Amino acid sequence: MSKKTYLAVDLGASSGRVLGGRFDGSTLQLEEVHRFENGPIALAGHLHWDLLRLWQNIKDGLTASGTKFGSEISSVGVDTWGVDFALLGRNDELLGNPYHYRDPRTNGMFERAFAKVSREEIFAESGLQFMEINTLYQLLAMKEANSSILEAAEHFLMMPDLFHWLLTGEKGNELTNATTTQLFNPVTKSWSQKLIDGLGLPEKIFGEIVDPGSVVGPLRDTVLEQIGLSGTKVVRPGTHDTASAVVAVPAHSSPGKMPNWCYISSGTWSLMGVETPHPIINSQCAEFNYTNEGGVYGTTRLLKNIAGLWLVQECRRIWKQRGHEYGYSDLVRMSQEATPLASFVNPDHADFVAPQDMPAEIRDFCQRTGQIVPNNDGAVIRCVLESLAMRYRVVHRKLQDLTETKIDTIHIVGGGTQNQLLCQMAADACNCQVIAGPVEATAIGNLMLQAVASGDIGSLAEGREVIRNSFPVVTYTPKTPTMWDDAFPRFEKTCAE
């Protein structure tokens, strides 16, 4: 076949990219066209996304892509993080700037929600883990505050739905991101009327659920005037970034069977889970507080959210403010020089959600729990990385319990694969093989689903074969698992605090 180019707009919590994927029929070549920073903006006591800047950067990236790839461009698709959303009013008017999931307005919303609908009922309906950042609690916070925006809302769009609407004028709620709201029933694959009614949310705002891989439509005329790309269609990938990242796992299995591997989509968050053929909603899953999110081709992402490299990113930010600008390779080198397995934190503890000073919070946690307090920056990073690896160990074991399947391989995809020390720690802590790569998994999965939607690739299994042929991976085997076995009880005790 002649070369085709697909464009991925990949928005993460700390950065965004527009990338081109050039496909020649057997391999995919990835090229970054435009990169930009992302993050929360503090405004009048709240945290918001800078929507206008994001939109301008997307247009800049698409314009540059048109210049670079020209008539090769077939389609474009957008993926983002989950849970956050925008509301449209009458005449499709955008109502306000979308809130950031770390905004404090959801603090205490568990209790308010459970007073209306019990925790057990919410889990039975949604199969989703309980986090106060979930869309359910964001919408409830707006209702409890008598939000004029919620009152005026006519349409609810998750963040990638919003950008697809900005590109085409077409509205719809793509499945993989809708499942992160905790207002979606993964069994019926529809909005949960029971939860929407029970919480008193406006039913009319929730639109049609549309599948990943579906065509949104052509670009708006006004967008074409600004960026060009005539003839380019917009295709929904798995719009939740983890759904796209899982598409890029270079495994040798097809959807429909329980695999003997799990994945970690490693970045600001570590999303660790299994691509299951159906949701697993039972008392054990509820007890573990694991989640059932939608995947592509009818699969379910049974997973656990882990805080991930957020702790490292925040430490790096604080140290930069104090005049110590460390590269990520510097942090790895410094942590290798620190004493191994000296102290641990619970990466998912509330203290680390949005602290003013992450290194100080880590030291305070270690002191409060009677551990060795990290005495330099390298020791702080080692503490974080080893704690993440221990969390992977816990989740790895529980995924095997939930699926009743032995999981002998962990595929790590995403930016975290570049941290070779963490990958080796994961292999040692979990005592199993780790296969790391590809790095740009989210964008690659986005592009692959566009290729399938265009008919250029026949199936997800074929797409994963293309990925194996196109991108290198690194395999890690356990080296010192006994050390980690011995240290694990101390980690469990720390997490019980």
PDB file of C-alpha atoms in Angstrom, residues 164-425:
ATOM      1  CA  HIS A 164     -13.635  16.156  18.830  1.00  0.00           C
ATOM      2  CA  TRP A 165     -16.615  18.532  18.998  1.00  0.00           C
ATOM      3  CA  LEU A 166     -14.338  21.546  18.549  1.00  0.00           C
ATOM      4  CA  LEU A 167     -12.831  19.854  15.497  1.00  0.00           C
ATOM      5  CA  THR A 168     -16.067  18.670  13.853  1.00  0.00           C
ATOM      6  CA  GLY A 169     -19.130  20.124  15.566  1.00  0.00           C
ATOM      7  CA  GLU A 170     -20.343  16.560  16.298  1.00  0.00           C
ATOM      8  CA  LYS A 171     -21.170  15.513  19.865  1.00  0.00           C
ATOM      9  CA  GLY A 172     -21.022  12.067  21.458  1.00  0.00           C
ATOM     10  CA  ASN A 173     -19.708  10.294  24.551  1.00  0.00           C
ATOM     11  CA  GLU A 174     -16.981   7.804  23.607  1.00  0.00           C
ATOM     12  CA  LEU A 175     -17.189   4.595  25.618  1.00  0.00           C
ATOM     13  CA  THR A 176     -13.690   4.182  27.084  1.00  0.00           C
ATOM     14  CA  ASN A 177     -13.719   7.640  28.651  1.00  0.00           C
ATOM     15  CA  ALA A 178     -17.383   7.483  29.679  1.00  0.00           C
ATOM     16  CA  THR A 179     -16.533   4.437  31.791  1.00  0.00           C
ATOM     17  CA  THR A 180     -14.232   6.531  34.002  1.00  0.00           C
ATOM     18  CA  THR A 181     -17.134   8.655  35.258  1.00  0.00           C
ATOM     19  CA  GLN A 182     -18.546   6.094  37.752  1.00  0.00           C
ATOM     20  CA  LEU A 183     -21.915   6.871  36.145  1.00  0.00           C
ATOM     21  CA  PHE A 184     -21.637   4.160  33.475  1.00  0.00           C
ATOM     22  CA  ASN A 185     -22.840   0.565  33.760  1.00  0.00           C
ATOM     23  CA  PRO A 186     -20.213  -1.701  32.116  1.00  0.00           C
ATOM     24  CA  VAL A 187     -22.640  -4.620  31.896  1.00  0.00           C
ATOM     25  CA  THR A 188     -25.419  -2.789  30.036  1.00  0.00           C
ATOM     26  CA  LYS A 189     -22.825  -0.511  28.355  1.00  0.00           C
ATOM     27  CA  SER A 190     -25.022   2.517  28.988  1.00  0.00           C
ATOM     28  CA  TRP A 191     -25.375   5.380  31.442  1.00  0.00           C
ATOM     29  CA  SER A 192     -26.623   4.210  34.838  1.00  0.00           C
ATOM     30  CA  GLN A 193     -30.097   5.617  35.230  1.00  0.00           C
ATOM     31  CA  LYS A 194     -30.122   4.404  38.819  1.00  0.00           C
ATOM     32  CA  LEU A 195     -27.080   6.498  39.768  1.00  0.00           C
ATOM     33  CA  ILE A 196     -28.076   9.559  37.754  1.00  0.00           C
ATOM     34  CA  ASP A 197     -31.549   9.598  39.322  1.00  0.00           C
ATOM     35  CA  GLY A 198     -30.309   8.660  42.792  1.00  0.00           C
ATOM     36  CA  LEU A 199     -27.839  11.538  42.872  1.00  0.00           C
ATOM     37  CA  GLY A 200     -30.287  14.001  41.338  1.00  0.00           C
ATOM     38  CA  LEU A 201     -28.131  14.759  38.313  1.00  0.00           C
ATOM     39  CA  PRO A 202     -29.714  16.158  35.127  1.00  0.00           C
ATOM     40  CA  GLU A 203     -30.408  13.168  32.876  1.00  0.00           C
ATOM     41  CA  LYS A 204     -30.651  15.230  29.692  1.00  0.00           C
ATOM     42  CA  ILE A 205     -26.955  16.132  29.586  1.00  0.00           C
ATOM     43  CA  PHE A 206     -25.742  12.570  29.065  1.00  0.00           C
ATOM     44  CA  GLY A 207     -25.551  11.816  25.357  1.00  0.00           C
ATOM     45  CA  GLU A 208     -25.209   8.816  23.084  1.00  0.00           C
ATOM     46  CA  ILE A 209     -22.466   6.322  23.934  1.00  0.00           C
ATOM     47  CA  VAL A 210     -20.283   5.781  20.863  1.00  0.00           C
ATOM     48  CA  ASP A 211     -17.654   3.092  20.310  1.00  0.00           C
ATOM     49  CA  PRO A 212     -13.917   3.610  19.916  1.00  0.00           C
ATOM     50  CA  GLY A 213     -12.915   3.265  16.295  1.00  0.00           C
ATOM     51  CA  SER A 214     -15.970   5.137  15.030  1.00  0.00           C
ATOM     52  CA  VAL A 215     -15.778   8.085  12.660  1.00  0.00           C
ATOM     53  CA  VAL A 216     -16.766  11.438  14.193  1.00  0.00           C
ATOM     54  CA  GLY A 217     -16.936  13.306  10.902  1.00  0.00           C
ATOM     55  CA  PRO A 218     -15.070  15.789   8.708  1.00  0.00           C
ATOM     56  CA  LEU A 219     -13.426  18.913  10.082  1.00  0.00           C
ATOM     57  CA  ARG A 220     -15.576  22.020  10.557  1.00  0.00           C
ATOM     58  CA  ASP A 221     -15.303  24.573   7.787  1.00  0.00           C
ATOM     59  CA  THR A 222     -14.013  27.127  10.292  1.00  0.00           C
ATOM     60  CA  VAL A 223     -11.285  24.720  11.395  1.00  0.00           C
ATOM     61  CA  LEU A 224     -10.333  23.957   7.800  1.00  0.00           C
ATOM     62  CA  GLU A 225      -9.923  27.666   7.178  1.00  0.00           C
ATOM     63  CA  GLN A 226      -7.448  27.909  10.062  1.00  0.00           C
ATOM     64  CA  ILE A 227      -5.419  24.701   9.708  1.00  0.00           C
ATOM     65  CA  GLY A 228      -6.108  23.186   6.296  1.00  0.00           C
ATOM     66  CA  LEU A 229      -6.130  19.341   6.171  1.00  0.00           C
ATOM     67  CA  SER A 230      -8.898  19.152   3.592  1.00  0.00           C
ATOM     68  CA  GLY A 231     -10.204  15.588   3.251  1.00  0.00           C
ATOM     69  CA  THR A 232      -9.017  14.559   6.713  1.00  0.00           C
ATOM     70  CA  LYS A 233     -11.634  12.817   8.839  1.00  0.00           C
ATOM     71  CA  VAL A 234     -11.768  12.676  12.627  1.00  0.00           C
ATOM     72  CA  VAL A 235     -11.812   9.164  14.147  1.00  0.00           C
ATOM     73  CA  ARG A 236     -12.363   8.304  17.790  1.00  0.00           C
ATOM     74  CA  PRO A 237      -9.520   6.175  19.172  1.00  0.00           C
ATOM     75  CA  GLY A 238      -9.821   4.708  22.620  1.00  0.00           C
ATOM     76  CA  THR A 239     -10.129   8.276  23.861  1.00  0.00           C
ATOM     77  CA  HIS A 240      -9.072   7.439  27.402  1.00  0.00           C
ATOM     78  CA  ASP A 241      -5.282   7.478  27.236  1.00  0.00           C
ATOM     79  CA  THR A 242      -4.976   4.166  29.081  1.00  0.00           C
ATOM     80  CA  ALA A 243      -7.347   2.497  26.614  1.00  0.00           C
ATOM     81  CA  SER A 244      -5.097   3.649  23.776  1.00  0.00           C
ATOM     82  CA  ALA A 245      -1.966   2.604  25.681  1.00  0.00           C
ATOM     83  CA  VAL A 246      -3.351  -0.912  26.159  1.00  0.00           C
ATOM     84  CA  VAL A 247      -3.983  -1.165  22.419  1.00  0.00           C
ATOM     85  CA  ALA A 248      -0.203  -0.674  22.008  1.00  0.00           C
ATOM     86  CA  VAL A 249       0.792  -3.533  24.341  1.00  0.00           C
ATOM     87  CA  PRO A 250       2.937  -5.770  22.061  1.00  0.00           C
ATOM     88  CA  ALA A 251       1.402  -9.010  23.318  1.00  0.00           C
ATOM     89  CA  HIS A 252       0.686 -12.115  21.222  1.00  0.00           C
ATOM     90  CA  SER A 253      -2.931 -12.505  22.294  1.00  0.00           C
ATOM     91  CA  SER A 254      -6.256 -11.372  20.883  1.00  0.00           C
ATOM     92  CA  PRO A 255      -9.225  -9.912  22.750  1.00  0.00           C
ATOM     93  CA  GLY A 256     -11.784 -12.435  23.957  1.00  0.00           C
ATOM     94  CA  LYS A 257      -9.625 -14.605  26.212  1.00  0.00           C
ATOM     95  CA  MET A 258      -8.174 -14.039  29.669  1.00  0.00           C
ATOM     96  CA  PRO A 259      -4.482 -13.255  29.044  1.00  0.00           C
ATOM     97  CA  ASN A 260      -1.485 -14.460  31.052  1.00  0.00           C
ATOM     98  CA  TRP A 261      -0.079 -10.929  31.063  1.00  0.00           C
ATOM     99  CA  CYS A 262      -0.959  -7.641  32.661  1.00  0.00           C
ATOM    100  CA  TYR A 263       0.065  -4.104  31.782  1.00  0.00           C
ATOM    101  CA  ILE A 264       1.286  -0.973  33.494  1.00  0.00           C
ATOM    102  CA  SER A 265       0.690   2.250  31.610  1.00  0.00           C
ATOM    103  CA  SER A 266       3.430   4.199  33.318  1.00  0.00           C
ATOM    104  CA  GLY A 267       3.491   7.977  33.475  1.00  0.00           C
ATOM    105  CA  THR A 268       2.091  10.562  35.887  1.00  0.00           C
ATOM    106  CA  TRP A 269      -0.215   7.718  36.918  1.00  0.00           C
ATOM    107  CA  SER A 270       0.595   4.021  36.865  1.00  0.00           C
ATOM    108  CA  LEU A 271      -2.483   2.216  35.557  1.00  0.00           C
ATOM    109  CA  MET A 272      -1.982  -1.499  36.188  1.00  0.00           C
ATOM    110  CA  GLY A 273      -4.464  -4.031  34.937  1.00  0.00           C
ATOM    111  CA  VAL A 274      -5.609  -6.893  32.744  1.00  0.00           C
ATOM    112  CA  GLU A 275      -7.432  -6.809  29.396  1.00  0.00           C
ATOM    113  CA  THR A 276     -10.366  -9.044  30.314  1.00  0.00           C
ATOM    114  CA  PRO A 277     -13.154 -10.276  28.003  1.00  0.00           C
ATOM    115  CA  HIS A 278     -15.841  -9.105  30.444  1.00  0.00           C
ATOM    116  CA  PRO A 279     -16.277  -6.977  33.591  1.00  0.00           C
ATOM    117  CA  ILE A 280     -15.508  -8.560  36.960  1.00  0.00           C
ATOM    118  CA  ILE A 281     -17.915  -7.040  39.454  1.00  0.00           C
ATOM    119  CA  ASN A 282     -18.045  -8.945  42.727  1.00  0.00           C
ATOM    120  CA  SER A 283     -17.417  -8.493  46.435  1.00  0.00           C
ATOM    121  CA  GLN A 284     -13.707  -9.243  46.080  1.00  0.00           C
ATOM    122  CA  CYS A 285     -13.283  -6.578  43.399  1.00  0.00           C
ATOM    123  CA  ALA A 286     -15.190  -4.125  45.606  1.00  0.00           C
ATOM    124  CA  GLU A 287     -13.008  -5.010  48.596  1.00  0.00           C
ATOM    125  CA  PHE A 288      -9.819  -4.464  46.581  1.00  0.00           C
ATOM    126  CA  ASN A 289     -11.293  -1.205  45.169  1.00  0.00           C
ATOM    127  CA  TYR A 290     -10.367  -2.189  41.624  1.00  0.00           C
ATOM    128  CA  THR A 291     -12.055  -0.795  38.559  1.00  0.00           C
ATOM    129  CA  ASN A 292     -13.752  -2.008  35.372  1.00  0.00           C
ATOM    130  CA  GLU A 293     -13.185   0.492  32.572  1.00  0.00           C
ATOM    131  CA  GLY A 294     -14.075   0.073  28.926  1.00  0.00           C
ATOM    132  CA  GLY A 295     -11.513  -1.119  26.408  1.00  0.00           C
ATOM    133  CA  VAL A 296     -11.624  -1.540  22.651  1.00  0.00           C
ATOM    134  CA  TYR A 297     -13.473  -4.334  20.828  1.00  0.00           C
ATOM    135  CA  GLY A 298     -15.677  -5.153  23.799  1.00  0.00           C
ATOM    136  CA  THR A 299     -12.853  -5.711  26.275  1.00  0.00           C
ATOM    137  CA  THR A 300     -12.720  -4.466  29.848  1.00  0.00           C
ATOM    138  CA  ARG A 301      -9.733  -2.862  31.522  1.00  0.00           C
ATOM    139  CA  LEU A 302      -9.739  -4.412  34.997  1.00  0.00           C
ATOM    140  CA  LEU A 303      -7.223  -2.185  36.693  1.00  0.00           C
ATOM    141  CA  LYS A 304      -5.982  -0.206  39.651  1.00  0.00           C
ATOM    142  CA  ASN A 305      -4.925   3.449  39.609  1.00  0.00           C
ATOM    143  CA  ILE A 306      -1.552   3.946  41.296  1.00  0.00           C
ATOM    144  CA  ALA A 307      -0.115   7.416  41.903  1.00  0.00           C
ATOM    145  CA  GLY A 308       2.809   6.711  39.547  1.00  0.00           C
ATOM    146  CA  LEU A 309       5.603   9.092  38.642  1.00  0.00           C
ATOM    147  CA  TRP A 310       3.574  12.039  39.928  1.00  0.00           C
ATOM    148  CA  LEU A 311       5.628  11.876  43.119  1.00  0.00           C
ATOM    149  CA  VAL A 312       8.894  12.048  41.164  1.00  0.00           C
ATOM    150  CA  GLN A 313       7.607  14.885  38.964  1.00  0.00           C
ATOM    151  CA  GLU A 314       6.594  16.921  41.994  1.00  0.00           C
ATOM    152  CA  CYS A 315       9.925  16.337  43.752  1.00  0.00           C
ATOM    153  CA  ARG A 316      11.717  17.473  40.616  1.00  0.00           C
ATOM    154  CA  ARG A 317       9.538  20.593  40.425  1.00  0.00           C
ATOM    155  CA  ILE A 318      10.258  21.568  44.040  1.00  0.00           C
ATOM    156  CA  TRP A 319      13.996  20.998  43.690  1.00  0.00           C
ATOM    157  CA  LYS A 320      14.039  23.103  40.517  1.00  0.00           C
ATOM    158  CA  GLN A 321      12.427  25.963  42.459  1.00  0.00           C
ATOM    159  CA  ARG A 322      15.285  25.671  44.939  1.00  0.00           C
ATOM    160  CA  GLY A 323      17.961  25.870  42.267  1.00  0.00           C
ATOM    161  CA  HIS A 324      18.602  22.150  41.678  1.00  0.00           C
ATOM    162  CA  GLU A 325      17.452  21.279  38.170  1.00  0.00           C
ATOM    163  CA  TYR A 326      17.824  17.509  37.858  1.00  0.00           C
ATOM    164  CA  GLY A 327      17.273  15.603  34.638  1.00  0.00           C
ATOM    165  CA  TYR A 328      15.507  12.258  34.948  1.00  0.00           C
ATOM    166  CA  SER A 329      18.796  10.465  34.273  1.00  0.00           C
ATOM    167  CA  ASP A 330      20.325  12.434  37.155  1.00  0.00           C
ATOM    168  CA  LEU A 331      17.546  11.270  39.481  1.00  0.00           C
ATOM    169  CA  VAL A 332      18.052   7.635  38.490  1.00  0.00           C
ATOM    170  CA  ARG A 333      21.819   7.891  39.026  1.00  0.00           C
ATOM    171  CA  MET A 334      21.343   9.560  42.416  1.00  0.00           C
ATOM    172  CA  SER A 335      18.811   6.964  43.539  1.00  0.00           C
ATOM    173  CA  GLN A 336      21.123   4.104  42.512  1.00  0.00           C
ATOM    174  CA  GLU A 337      23.694   5.491  44.950  1.00  0.00           C
ATOM    175  CA  ALA A 338      21.203   5.405  47.863  1.00  0.00           C
ATOM    176  CA  THR A 339      20.728   2.497  50.269  1.00  0.00           C
ATOM    177  CA  PRO A 340      18.233  -0.022  48.816  1.00  0.00           C
ATOM    178  CA  LEU A 341      14.926  -0.838  50.521  1.00  0.00           C
ATOM    179  CA  ALA A 342      15.604   1.499  53.454  1.00  0.00           C
ATOM    180  CA  SER A 343      12.142   3.091  53.712  1.00  0.00           C
ATOM    181  CA  PHE A 344       8.779   3.149  51.979  1.00  0.00           C
ATOM    182  CA  VAL A 345       5.771   5.365  51.471  1.00  0.00           C
ATOM    183  CA  ASN A 346       2.267   4.495  50.374  1.00  0.00           C
ATOM    184  CA  PRO A 347       2.223   6.287  46.978  1.00  0.00           C
ATOM    185  CA  ASP A 348      -1.577   6.479  47.086  1.00  0.00           C
ATOM    186  CA  HIS A 349      -1.790   8.110  50.513  1.00  0.00           C
ATOM    187  CA  ALA A 350      -3.816  11.323  50.635  1.00  0.00           C
ATOM    188  CA  ASP A 351      -0.688  13.226  51.749  1.00  0.00           C
ATOM    189  CA  PHE A 352       0.719  12.881  48.225  1.00  0.00           C
ATOM    190  CA  VAL A 353      -2.325  13.917  46.172  1.00  0.00           C
ATOM    191  CA  ALA A 354      -1.477  17.622  45.898  1.00  0.00           C
ATOM    192  CA  PRO A 355       1.116  18.659  48.517  1.00  0.00           C
ATOM    193  CA  GLN A 356       2.877  21.999  48.566  1.00  0.00           C
ATOM    194  CA  ASP A 357       6.260  20.315  49.091  1.00  0.00           C
ATOM    195  CA  MET A 358       6.457  16.680  47.944  1.00  0.00           C
ATOM    196  CA  PRO A 359       9.991  15.895  49.277  1.00  0.00           C
ATOM    197  CA  ALA A 360       9.008  17.233  52.700  1.00  0.00           C
ATOM    198  CA  GLU A 361       5.801  15.148  52.702  1.00  0.00           C
ATOM    199  CA  ILE A 362       7.812  12.016  51.875  1.00  0.00           C
ATOM    200  CA  ARG A 363      10.270  12.644  54.710  1.00  0.00           C
ATOM    201  CA  ASP A 364       7.445  13.452  57.132  1.00  0.00           C
ATOM    202  CA  PHE A 365       5.652  10.221  56.201  1.00  0.00           C
ATOM    203  CA  CYS A 366       8.784   8.157  56.827  1.00  0.00           C
ATOM    204  CA  GLN A 367       9.390   9.850  60.163  1.00  0.00           C
ATOM    205  CA  ARG A 368       5.757   9.466  61.232  1.00  0.00           C
ATOM    206  CA  THR A 369       5.838   5.739  60.433  1.00  0.00           C
ATOM    207  CA  GLY A 370       9.069   5.100  62.354  1.00  0.00           C
ATOM    208  CA  GLN A 371      11.288   4.487  59.341  1.00  0.00           C
ATOM    209  CA  ILE A 372      14.679   5.738  58.216  1.00  0.00           C
ATOM    210  CA  VAL A 373      14.159   9.273  56.935  1.00  0.00           C
ATOM    211  CA  PRO A 374      15.741   9.816  53.478  1.00  0.00           C
ATOM    212  CA  ASN A 375      18.707  12.136  54.082  1.00  0.00           C
ATOM    213  CA  ASN A 376      19.323  13.346  50.521  1.00  0.00           C
ATOM    214  CA  ASP A 377      17.490  13.820  47.225  1.00  0.00           C
ATOM    215  CA  GLY A 378      18.672  10.492  45.800  1.00  0.00           C
ATOM    216  CA  ALA A 379      17.332   8.633  48.849  1.00  0.00           C
ATOM    217  CA  VAL A 380      13.957  10.364  48.436  1.00  0.00           C
ATOM    218  CA  ILE A 381      13.688   9.206  44.819  1.00  0.00           C
ATOM    219  CA  ARG A 382      14.803   5.675  45.685  1.00  0.00           C
ATOM    220  CA  CYS A 383      12.123   5.555  48.374  1.00  0.00           C
ATOM    221  CA  VAL A 384       9.487   6.585  45.811  1.00  0.00           C
ATOM    222  CA  LEU A 385      10.596   4.138  43.095  1.00  0.00           C
ATOM    223  CA  GLU A 386      10.848   1.178  45.462  1.00  0.00           C
ATOM    224  CA  SER A 387       7.457   2.028  46.928  1.00  0.00           C
ATOM    225  CA  LEU A 388       5.938   2.057  43.428  1.00  0.00           C
ATOM    226  CA  ALA A 389       7.480  -1.325  42.671  1.00  0.00           C
ATOM    227  CA  MET A 390       6.010  -2.706  45.899  1.00  0.00           C
ATOM    228  CA  ARG A 391       2.584  -1.353  44.931  1.00  0.00           C
ATOM    229  CA  TYR A 392       2.966  -3.170  41.611  1.00  0.00           C
ATOM    230  CA  ARG A 393       3.625  -6.362  43.606  1.00  0.00           C
ATOM    231  CA  VAL A 394       0.401  -5.930  45.565  1.00  0.00           C
ATOM    232  CA  VAL A 395      -1.685  -5.202  42.469  1.00  0.00           C
ATOM    233  CA  HIS A 396      -0.060  -8.048  40.504  1.00  0.00           C
ATOM    234  CA  ARG A 397      -1.116 -10.539  43.174  1.00  0.00           C
ATOM    235  CA  LYS A 398      -4.652  -9.221  43.439  1.00  0.00           C
ATOM    236  CA  LEU A 399      -5.164  -9.216  39.673  1.00  0.00           C
ATOM    237  CA  GLN A 400      -4.294 -12.914  39.690  1.00  0.00           C
ATOM    238  CA  ASP A 401      -6.825 -13.490  42.455  1.00  0.00           C
ATOM    239  CA  LEU A 402      -9.566 -11.596  40.595  1.00  0.00           C
ATOM    240  CA  THR A 403      -8.960 -13.238  37.222  1.00  0.00           C
ATOM    241  CA  GLU A 404      -8.065 -16.666  38.641  1.00  0.00           C
ATOM    242  CA  THR A 405      -5.204 -16.655  36.137  1.00  0.00           C
ATOM    243  CA  LYS A 406      -1.446 -16.854  36.597  1.00  0.00           C
ATOM    244  CA  ILE A 407       0.116 -13.661  35.252  1.00  0.00           C
ATOM    245  CA  ASP A 408       3.741 -14.369  34.367  1.00  0.00           C
ATOM    246  CA  THR A 409       4.538 -11.258  32.307  1.00  0.00           C
ATOM    247  CA  ILE A 410       4.099  -7.558  32.996  1.00  0.00           C
ATOM    248  CA  HIS A 411       4.102  -5.261  29.970  1.00  0.00           C
ATOM    249  CA  ILE A 412       5.152  -1.736  30.953  1.00  0.00           C
ATOM    250  CA  VAL A 413       4.298   0.860  28.318  1.00  0.00           C
ATOM    251  CA  GLY A 414       4.549   4.638  28.236  1.00  0.00           C
ATOM    252  CA  GLY A 415       7.107   7.164  29.396  1.00  0.00           C
ATOM    253  CA  GLY A 416       7.963   5.221  32.543  1.00  0.00           C
ATOM    254  CA  THR A 417       9.639   2.529  30.411  1.00  0.00           C
ATOM    255  CA  GLN A 418      12.606   4.889  30.084  1.00  0.00           C
ATOM    256  CA  ASN A 419      13.259   4.512  33.816  1.00  0.00           C
ATOM    257  CA  GLN A 420      15.272   1.305  33.616  1.00  0.00           C
ATOM    258  CA  LEU A 421      15.790   1.223  37.362  1.00  0.00           C
ATOM    259  CA  LEU A 422      12.037   1.188  38.050  1.00  0.00           C
ATOM    260  CA  CYS A 423      11.488  -1.522  35.407  1.00  0.00           C
ATOM    261  CA  GLN A 424      14.110  -3.746  37.067  1.00  0.00           C
ATOM    262  CA  MET A 425      12.603  -3.028  40.479  1.00  0.00           C
TER     263      MET A 425
END
